[in-house]
Amino acid sequence: MTALQELFLKELEGVASTAALRELRSRYTGKNGVITGELKKLPALAPHERAAFGKQVNSDKVFIEERLKEYEQVLVSKEIKAKLSKDPVDITLPGYYKKPGGRHPVTVVLAEIADIFVSMGFSIEEGPEVESDYYNFSALNIPLNHPARDMQDTFYIETGGQSGEGAFVLRTHTSPVQIRVMERRVNESRHNGAPLPPLRFIAPGKVYRCDSDISHCPMFHQVEGLVVDKNISFANLKGLLEGFLRKVFGPSVPVRLRPSFFPFTEPSAEVDMGCYFCKGGGCRVCKGTGWIEIMGAGMVDPRVFKAVGYDTNKYSGFAFGMGIERIASLKYGIDDIRLYYEGDLRFLRQF
Amino acid sequence: MLISYNWLKEYIDFKESPEAIADILTMSGLEVESYKTLDGGDVILELNVTPNRADCLSVIGVARDVSAVLKKKLTLPEINDFKSDSDAGFKVEIIDKRLCHRYCGIIINGVKVAPSPDWMQKRLNSSGIRPINNVVDITNYVLLEFGQPLHAFDLKKLKGDKIIVRAADEPEAITTLDGVERTIPAGSLLICDAEGPVALAGVMGGEGSAVFDTTTDILIESAWFDPSSIRVTSKQTGLRSESSFRFERQTDIDGVKNAALRAVSLMMELCGGRVSGVIDNYPTRYEAPQIALTREKVQGFLGVQITGDEIEDILKRLDFKVERQTGDFIATPPSFRRDIELEADLIEEVARIYGYNNIPSVMPEVALAINNESDKHRKLGELRHSLRYAGFTETINYSFTTREDFTLLDIPAGDERRKVVTVKNPLQKDFDILRTFLLPSLLRNLKYNISFSAKEVNIYEISTVFFETGNGFPAERLKLAVLSYSSGGKKLYTEPAAHFYRIKGQLEPILSGLRCVKYELRPSNEDFLENDQSADVFIGDEKIGFFGLLSAETAARFEMIDDKPDIAVFEMFIDKTDAPIEHERAIPMFSTNLMFKYPSIERDIAIVVDDAYQSGDIINLIKTEHLDPERLIESVEIFDHYKGKNIPEGKKSLAFHIVYRARERTLLESEIDALHAEIVRHIISKTGGALRA
Ligand SMILES: [Zn+2]
């Protein structure tokens, strides 16, 4: 160790703050510092001594800079610690963050349903909420002046005096999307000459019925589903819907299908699942039957296939539909459907 | 429909309990919604009969289905065929044979009108029909028993000894049984005597020919009327009856006379009298369809290994005529099953009696395919996710609203949002149009939550809105609206930015999430927003949205008065940005242009300018092209915006951070000093501002 290095180390020992360190640094390595002073001695030396002296000064410089750097880190950490210890945190105070908002239960359930079907290769389709009488009724084998129209209380839209089959309605179900998608496929197939591809989609969306009480709202959400291919059977309908309901409500939930009537399916089925609340023993929710009606379904009626131009000798298929609020109500135990549309944050933030 | 368990038992001998029968009916297509036990021990089942099963709108109809499921014999009431040689000089003339296919009239003289016996009154009551007198009660009893509506006329009140069945050429007047004088629209089917209408066919009888205590001679009508004609008349007149309900669902044309004779049998027993005329006018004969079916089709369609014998057996139990050659069938439905037209209808009959529970559950096998159609769903999911984590809660509101919105929000005449779609039959007066924008709904949500003392309300809605187009389908567009309200309550940490900037901070990531970069902000012309605290969003010349602070006047109109306007809102179309939400735009190519390897040089500028200048103006000046031909400016960011102490009134201080970088070389400090100084001079000369001391 050179004398210069020893002197420096001695001085460094007395340094207690980053400010003092800066002062020391400038005194040794600054423009007019000790190192510069040493280098100024060079010209006075004999030529053969210069190289060795220059090397010596340089190694002093490196030594000093390294020590300064090391000691600076020590001092900075020390000073930060000293500063923080003067201002300790309250570890029980809440962290600063934006509280996430709530999701609408309808959106939550819709997303869950969509995930299940998308995972099985279903696509997601849409249709307009204001529909023509044709798509909402006639094409679905619900003719004008047929009692089947009583099954759905319908909102009509002012479109300039049109009535009957020229009328426009707020769609009463998502089933018109079946017709629209199949029509589109038939047109594409006619256009490119390719055979009709297999079809599997769900169509979620708002639907409207002209009634309102504790269990009915004038607007609610449905998901429609359609599977069309060669060799699709009623057993397939059962298999798919049982699998779906067990995914949503648990692997052991009992599911049963019973005969029913929808104009656009034949055979038609009402899909019931074992009552969630009484486990089949009978309660208020299931009206004592142990079963809860959860979906409508059936094999696509040949009259519907005919309306869109599908050959019923080649293709068969099934359709199903469910009310989202109904599923959400069962999942979360919501007993007043109006809660969905009041925008009450105390309700919505729970999802 | 209400069905008595004991009455059902009169036709089939079964041991099953009411609960078991309810289950059997439910599982074969006649859903029993509830059942209740009466005082006498009988059980009344409430059936939900679907519109296709008109044959089950009667006790015998339901019994037929039970017998098919239980494989038990059906015993029908004995009916005397009252043959009469004469028509007693009475004529039935069917003019409209399209709307009336069969009309059977039976004349009985010398009846004694009195109350009907107790057992009959009880059955009517428990089925929801009010007893009147023995003659009327018998017609109703047979209606419940066979599902065939009957009507009894007081024969003496019919003029000219004849019945004419015709459609009204023009509106005609009749006073119906309920005492109301009605105008019957043209086209409705009427039952007339020689002088005029005496009944609205299939819907309700006339008051003038009704059976009273003094009636002695009656005409019993049993007929088949066209279902949709009866439905139209019933709808047009607003009259619904047990009769019209059944006629509009199709009655059993071959059972018309049988039902009339059943009524006559009961009359002989309960009212006395004698049959003096039987008229059966059946001009439009019913031919049942013959429907082909194969065993293979049934097996394939249901996915079940059912045998030919089982198929034949089920169809025969349901009264179908079946011709069979091994696996091929020709089935003819009975006349009361007019709903059976096609092969699929036969398969449903087989399936429901075979039992849906006996069909296996098998997942479909389908070919894999590329799924191109779910982008929108995914993108909306991402949007909802980012809004959620920015603190916003989703609401869903009704699509219905009221024109009052336009007054409340000062929407000018001629504004796009006034092109509303009107609902013809709204549920309530303030639900008579469909929404064209979402803000009013969010304001109502806010008001509702404030009424529960909410201090912070951050909500959004994504919904379709509707614009009238004048030709059929409205234009349906997708909108997003966001509302942020803070009551200025006490908070642990202070908000880092003013409300306007917070709402703008929601908008910007949404726009870039929608890959919308070419938008432009202009001062808003919305009257419901505060001037100078709001902006409209444009893409090209189309306004896609607005954002800013709600004006104090508007808040007051929604009865949300506060000492300062602290409701920030934005709303925009999200289906028509430069990358429509339906399809993902092609992902831009990876670029090394954003990853230069030469070092940057950074400089700040802080300048005091007139309030009129916006930060964007200064950034544009910094980026003046001719000053920087080599494009050395890599980025400019504002880091301070200040008014107040040390800054003169009417001025503000803006500070920017500029990063300079060359693509191909290391910059020299000296050249950037020169460029930066030139930029500063340029700003000062253009704005008349000064460097901040
Ligand atoms: Zn239950």
XYZ file of C-alpha atoms in Angstrom, chain B residues 82 84 86-88 90-94 100 102-108 148 150-153 155 158 162-163 165 191 218-224 256-261 264 275-282:
51
model
C -131.077 -41.551 -30.740
C -134.757 -39.919 -35.455
C -137.266 -36.703 -39.056
C -135.442 -33.452 -38.693
C -138.663 -32.092 -37.152
C -135.741 -27.924 -38.844
C -132.955 -27.144 -41.317
C -129.246 -26.519 -40.897
C -127.654 -24.704 -43.803
C -123.848 -24.372 -43.854
C -117.599 -24.947 -40.670
C -119.597 -30.219 -39.647
C -122.714 -29.122 -37.787
C -124.832 -31.502 -35.806
C -128.113 -30.295 -34.267
C -130.418 -32.302 -32.025
C -133.881 -31.094 -31.092
C -135.372 -32.026 -27.757
C -116.309 -31.006 -27.589
C -121.754 -27.734 -27.180
C -124.327 -24.986 -27.188
C -128.010 -25.160 -26.257
C -130.473 -22.773 -27.943
C -135.698 -23.477 -29.894
C -135.008 -19.236 -33.145
C -133.516 -22.950 -39.387
C -129.863 -22.440 -38.578
C -123.842 -20.940 -40.619
C -124.672 -18.903 -36.299
C -134.016 -26.851 -27.148
C -131.576 -27.246 -29.995
C -128.232 -28.747 -29.025
C -125.409 -27.634 -31.282
C -122.262 -29.699 -31.741
C -119.996 -28.558 -34.566
C -116.487 -28.284 -35.962
C -118.997 -34.208 -32.988
C -122.127 -36.324 -33.121
C -121.039 -38.623 -30.336
C -120.659 -35.730 -27.931
C -124.094 -34.395 -28.870
C -125.628 -37.798 -28.248
C -128.865 -36.026 -25.087
C -135.712 -36.277 -29.122
C -137.702 -35.074 -32.068
C -135.008 -34.354 -34.619
C -131.390 -35.292 -35.356
C -129.568 -33.323 -38.011
C -125.947 -34.073 -38.942
C -124.593 -31.875 -41.687
C -121.018 -32.991 -42.494
